[in-house]
Amino acid sequence: MSTMNASAISMPQHQGHDHHGHGPVLQYQPGLPLTRGKLIMWLFLSTEIMFFAALLGAYVVLRFGASVWPKPHHVHLSEPIGAFNTFVLICSSVTIVLALEMARANKTTAAKLWMVATLLLGSLFLGVKGYEYAAKFEHGIYPWSPRSRVFEKPDLYYGSAVRARLGEPAMIDRLKELDDTPESQLTPEVVSARRRLAKVRQMVTNPDQQPFDLAVVADQVMPLPVEHATAVSHDGTETPVGEHGGGHTSGLNDTFPWLKLPAVIPGGTMWASTYFLLTGFHAVHVMVGLIVFTILLFYKLGPKRAGMIENAGLYWHFVDLVWIFLFPLLYLF
Amino acid sequence: MSDHDAVEAHASEPHGPITRVGEMPEPGNHEHSAHGPGQHSHGGVGKYLLVFVALCFLTTMSFLTFTSYWPWRNEPHVGWAFMMAVSCTKAMLVVLFFMHVFWEANWKYVLTIPAAMMAIFLALMLVPDIGLRNRMVSQERALYMARPSDVRLMEQAGESQLLTNPTTH
């Protein structure tokens, strides 16, 4: 069970038949004072460290080398949710360590319960991540085009994308339906938004369009509040936090969820790429860890299985470690 | 091994080499005992909870830079250095205690010291990439990427009175 090196003792002598048909007597010396499984797990973790170091290095280079990077509230990033996720993963690290301790002390039921707790906390992490992703998708922030409705600046490409969206047959029908609804049936905010939407459509198709007009259009579609704006929470998706005013003012995309016009977030596309890459790969690693724990739950978690649990725990702690670095780099920087 | 086979035909079934376990070096894991590696007694649960409290405290510290209590809001580099220091401390705690490395034998230095050298080397090698990034942007990137002037344009558009202000609700 230990990693061993074999050394044969004086081979030539035993070529004779002294031992009645036995081979040479080999004496194994242990190479390292740890089990094979643990050694392999550490070697695997070092490869995973290299993997995440590459991704994190790419993020650092792109983020600090970019001339423009979006503010967290521009991309609907919530730091408190990230902090909560960090706390959840730290708790799950504690529970897996306790599961190991229980297993070593031959308290199999307790070990199984702690393992279930780890599984639940890991699933909670994934659930919160899914909620965060849903919030991004709702605002058109996807990892890639053509899904992604984010443009870096309000230029001609942005204008033509807005026109293309407004010119879609389904959109034309809905816009006509919206225009035909009498004012009495709509709330004042919707009436005001409808008026602004009509102005936006006019500005976007205007042949005498000024460069500034598209910026105004973009601001109407999805406003990018400045830090000291006293924005109020909207529809429950974001809540104001700290001094950053995490809530956001309502743009046309928020008032009319079916509108889905392209939006401008300077630096947003690069942000989306790195964010989804890093958190996506991390989430995949979390899922693999959860699968391992699910499989382990089918075993009797006594001292004989302590090695297996320890190795699974090593992997899980590594996943926690990566998140410990990801959280400040993605959310707080 | 054919002469062995010839002999073994007369003896009992052919054997492979006989193996004998040598002595494990000093801080060995006593894998064969029923209690598993007993490097630290069962009172280790208290240690883990202490580390957990420390981790929660450190997480709160790093979250502090986001709140209004952080005094160096105008110098982001201070915040970044602080956050990286906190992250490294948390990582050390997790690696040393949760991953049990504190109690492991000297092989941990074989693993960690070259890794640390690589990490420092990697960080140093990335510095020129960060510095030169904007000077060596491709044409396609330059066509689409945002610049500070675009950010100012968006801010001006937000403050303009061209259309009535967006409703806040």
Short mmCIF file of C-alpha atoms in Angstrom, two decimals, chain A residues 1-2 4 9 14-17 20-30 32-35 38 42-43 45 53 57 60-68 79-80 83 86-87 90-91 93-94 97-98 101-102 104-105 107 152-155 157 189 192 195-196 199-200 203 211-213 215-216 218-220 223-224 226 232-234 241-244 249-250 264 266-267 269-270 303 310 314 317-318 320-321 324-325 327-329 332-333, chain B residues 1 3-4 7-8 11-25 27-29 31-32 34-37 40-45 48-49 52 55-56 59 62-63 65-68 73 79-81 83-84 86-88 90-92 94-95 97-101 104-107 111 122 126 129-131 133-134 141-151 153-160 162-169:
data_model
loop_
_atom_site.label_atom_id
_atom_site.label_comp_id
_atom_site.label_asym_id
_atom_site.label_seq_id
_atom_site.Cartn_x
_atom_site.Cartn_y
_atom_site.Cartn_z
CA MET A 1 0.00 0.00 0.00
CA SER A 2 2.93 2.32 0.44
CA MET A 4 7.74 1.10 -2.62
CA ILE A 9 19.09 -9.11 -2.51
CA HIS A 14 19.67 -17.30 -5.88
CA GLN A 15 19.94 -18.45 -9.39
CA GLY A 16 20.59 -21.78 -7.88
CA HIS A 17 17.90 -23.91 -6.40
CA HIS A 20 13.00 -24.92 -3.75
CA GLY A 21 11.60 -23.04 -6.72
CA HIS A 22 11.15 -19.63 -5.12
CA GLY A 23 12.33 -16.53 -6.87
CA PRO A 24 14.82 -14.08 -5.40
CA VAL A 25 13.82 -12.56 -2.09
CA LEU A 26 13.07 -8.93 -2.70
CA GLN A 27 13.01 -6.46 0.11
CA TYR A 28 10.87 -3.44 -0.52
CA GLN A 29 11.92 -0.14 0.89
CA PRO A 30 9.27 2.53 1.08
CA LEU A 32 7.69 7.95 0.39
CA PRO A 33 5.83 7.68 3.67
CA LEU A 34 2.43 8.06 2.14
CA THR A 35 -0.06 5.84 0.37
CA LYS A 38 -2.49 10.12 -1.59
CA TRP A 42 -1.25 15.30 -4.72
CA LEU A 43 0.29 14.89 -8.17
CA LEU A 45 -3.71 18.45 -7.58
CA ALA A 53 -2.83 29.17 -12.53
CA GLY A 57 -2.85 34.34 -15.09
CA VAL A 60 -4.90 38.93 -14.44
CA VAL A 61 -3.21 39.91 -17.68
CA LEU A 62 -6.47 40.73 -19.41
CA ARG A 63 -7.96 42.59 -16.50
CA PHE A 64 -5.01 44.74 -15.53
CA GLY A 65 -3.92 45.27 -19.11
CA ALA A 66 -7.32 46.38 -20.29
CA SER A 67 -7.86 50.08 -20.85
CA VAL A 68 -11.45 49.76 -19.67
CA GLU A 79 -20.20 40.86 -3.98
CA PRO A 80 -22.31 39.74 -0.99
CA ALA A 83 -18.92 36.26 -0.05
CA THR A 86 -17.07 31.62 -0.02
CA PHE A 87 -18.57 31.02 3.39
CA ILE A 90 -15.39 27.03 3.78
CA CYS A 91 -18.15 25.33 5.78
CA SER A 93 -14.35 22.07 3.84
CA VAL A 94 -14.89 21.87 7.59
CA VAL A 97 -12.63 17.20 7.51
CA LEU A 98 -15.03 16.27 10.30
CA GLU A 101 -12.21 12.42 11.67
CA MET A 102 -15.42 10.52 12.38
CA ARG A 104 -11.07 7.39 11.58
CA ALA A 105 -12.75 7.12 14.95
CA LYS A 107 -18.17 6.52 13.96
CA GLU A 152 -18.24 47.45 -25.87
CA LYS A 153 -19.05 50.90 -27.16
CA PRO A 154 -21.99 52.72 -28.76
CA ASP A 155 -20.64 52.64 -32.31
CA TYR A 157 -22.05 48.13 -35.09
CA GLU A 189 -43.83 53.99 -15.63
CA SER A 192 -43.11 56.86 -19.83
CA ARG A 195 -42.55 57.10 -24.93
CA ARG A 196 -38.81 56.71 -24.49
CA LYS A 199 -37.85 58.07 -29.19
CA VAL A 200 -35.10 55.42 -29.15
CA MET A 203 -33.02 57.95 -32.96
CA PRO A 211 -22.41 59.66 -32.41
CA PHE A 212 -23.78 60.89 -29.13
CA ASP A 213 -27.28 59.64 -30.03
CA ALA A 215 -24.77 56.56 -26.44
CA VAL A 216 -28.11 57.96 -25.33
CA ALA A 218 -27.54 52.61 -25.02
CA ASP A 219 -28.13 54.47 -21.80
CA GLN A 220 -31.87 54.14 -22.26
CA PRO A 223 -28.24 52.48 -17.89
CA LEU A 224 -24.84 52.24 -16.25
CA VAL A 226 -22.32 55.93 -11.45
CA VAL A 232 -33.27 51.58 -5.55
CA SER A 233 -33.72 47.87 -5.90
CA HIS A 234 -35.75 46.73 -8.84
CA VAL A 241 -25.58 47.06 -0.91
CA GLY A 242 -22.92 49.18 0.80
CA GLU A 243 -21.92 52.41 -0.88
CA HIS A 244 -21.96 51.06 -4.38
CA THR A 249 -32.10 52.14 -12.41
CA SER A 250 -34.60 50.62 -14.81
CA VAL A 264 -23.42 48.67 -24.11
CA PRO A 266 -17.55 49.11 -21.87
CA GLY A 267 -15.19 46.23 -21.23
CA THR A 269 -17.35 41.29 -23.41
CA MET A 270 -13.87 40.63 -22.04
CA PRO A 303 -11.31 3.49 9.29
CA GLU A 310 -8.95 11.72 2.87
CA LEU A 314 -7.90 16.72 -0.51
CA HIS A 317 -10.08 21.42 -0.21
CA PHE A 318 -8.32 22.22 -3.43
CA ASP A 320 -12.19 25.51 -1.95
CA LEU A 321 -8.67 26.90 -2.33
CA ILE A 324 -10.59 31.51 -2.12
CA PHE A 325 -8.46 33.07 -4.85
CA PHE A 327 -13.54 35.40 -5.04
CA PRO A 328 -11.38 38.50 -4.47
CA LEU A 329 -9.95 38.47 -7.98
CA LEU A 332 -13.56 42.56 -5.22
CA PHE A 333 -10.81 43.76 -7.55
CA MET B 1 13.56 -17.85 -15.71
CA ASP B 3 15.59 -23.04 -15.33
CA HIS B 4 13.46 -21.96 -12.43
CA VAL B 7 12.90 -26.87 -11.14
CA GLU B 8 9.54 -25.63 -10.05
CA ALA B 11 8.34 -28.43 -6.53
CA SER B 12 5.00 -26.93 -5.63
CA GLU B 13 3.33 -24.29 -7.86
CA PRO B 14 5.76 -21.74 -9.28
CA HIS B 15 6.31 -18.75 -7.04
CA GLY B 16 7.19 -15.25 -8.03
CA PRO B 17 9.66 -13.33 -5.99
CA ILE B 18 8.97 -13.29 -2.28
CA THR B 19 8.49 -9.86 -0.95
CA ARG B 20 9.17 -8.61 2.50
CA VAL B 21 8.32 -5.20 3.74
CA GLY B 22 11.28 -3.19 4.83
CA GLU B 23 11.20 -0.76 7.64
CA MET B 24 9.27 2.44 7.18
CA PRO B 25 11.18 5.61 7.92
CA PRO B 27 7.44 9.64 10.67
CA GLY B 28 5.62 6.88 8.92
CA ASN B 29 1.89 6.55 8.43
CA GLU B 31 -1.50 2.42 7.63
CA HIS B 32 -1.93 -1.08 8.93
CA ALA B 34 -6.96 0.11 12.72
CA HIS B 35 -6.77 3.68 13.89
CA GLY B 36 -5.24 5.10 10.76
CA PRO B 37 -2.51 7.71 10.84
CA HIS B 40 -2.93 13.99 16.01
CA SER B 41 -5.42 12.70 18.50
CA HIS B 42 -9.17 12.93 18.22
CA GLY B 43 -8.99 16.33 19.92
CA GLY B 44 -8.03 17.64 16.48
CA VAL B 45 -11.65 18.61 15.90
CA TYR B 48 -10.30 22.45 12.76
CA LEU B 49 -13.01 24.60 14.29
CA PHE B 52 -12.75 27.59 10.51
CA LEU B 55 -11.14 31.56 7.84
CA CYS B 56 -14.49 33.23 8.48
CA THR B 59 -13.20 36.30 4.64
CA SER B 62 -11.38 40.71 2.58
CA PHE B 63 -15.06 41.65 2.23
CA THR B 65 -12.67 46.38 1.22
CA PHE B 66 -16.10 46.41 -0.37
CA THR B 67 -17.82 48.19 2.52
CA SER B 68 -17.69 51.81 3.60
CA ARG B 73 -10.85 53.64 -1.31
CA GLY B 79 -6.88 47.05 -1.47
CA TRP B 80 -5.47 44.58 -3.97
CA ALA B 81 -2.34 43.94 -1.88
CA MET B 83 -6.84 41.09 -0.53
CA MET B 84 -4.01 39.01 -1.95
CA VAL B 86 -5.67 37.69 3.01
CA SER B 87 -6.19 35.11 0.24
CA CYS B 88 -2.71 33.71 0.68
CA LYS B 90 -6.52 31.63 3.94
CA ALA B 91 -4.91 29.33 1.40
CA MET B 92 -2.08 28.53 3.81
CA VAL B 94 -6.57 25.39 4.31
CA VAL B 95 -3.47 23.67 2.93
CA PHE B 97 -4.59 22.16 8.44
CA PHE B 98 -7.50 20.95 6.34
CA MET B 99 -5.24 19.19 3.86
CA HIS B 100 -3.18 17.90 6.79
CA VAL B 101 0.12 19.11 5.29
CA GLU B 104 3.13 15.45 6.87
CA ALA B 105 6.73 14.35 6.42
CA ASN B 106 9.48 16.11 4.53
CA TRP B 107 8.08 15.19 1.13
CA LEU B 111 6.25 19.36 -3.52
CA LEU B 122 5.15 32.83 -13.39
CA LEU B 126 3.37 37.92 -16.63
CA ASP B 129 2.35 41.15 -20.71
CA ILE B 130 0.29 43.42 -18.51
CA GLY B 131 2.42 46.45 -19.23
CA ARG B 133 -1.02 44.93 -23.46
CA ASN B 134 -2.51 48.07 -24.91
CA ARG B 141 -9.56 44.21 -31.15
CA ALA B 142 -8.83 47.89 -31.64
CA LEU B 143 -11.92 48.11 -33.83
CA TYR B 144 -14.28 46.80 -31.20
CA MET B 145 -12.72 47.45 -27.82
CA ALA B 146 -13.89 50.14 -25.47
CA ARG B 147 -11.66 53.02 -24.48
CA PRO B 148 -11.92 55.52 -21.61
CA SER B 149 -13.47 57.99 -24.05
CA ASP B 150 -16.34 55.55 -24.58
CA VAL B 151 -16.87 55.34 -20.83
CA LEU B 153 -19.46 59.15 -23.56
CA MET B 154 -21.74 56.73 -21.74
CA GLU B 155 -21.52 58.79 -18.56
CA GLN B 156 -22.41 61.96 -20.44
CA ALA B 157 -25.33 60.18 -22.09
CA GLY B 158 -26.54 59.12 -18.66
CA GLU B 159 -26.40 62.66 -17.36
CA SER B 160 -27.92 64.26 -20.42
CA LEU B 162 -32.13 64.43 -24.04
CA LEU B 163 -34.84 62.08 -22.91
CA THR B 164 -36.63 62.22 -19.59
CA ASN B 165 -34.67 60.53 -16.82
CA PRO B 166 -35.22 56.80 -16.44
CA THR B 167 -37.75 56.02 -13.78
CA THR B 168 -36.37 54.49 -10.65
CA HIS B 169 -38.62 52.05 -8.89
#
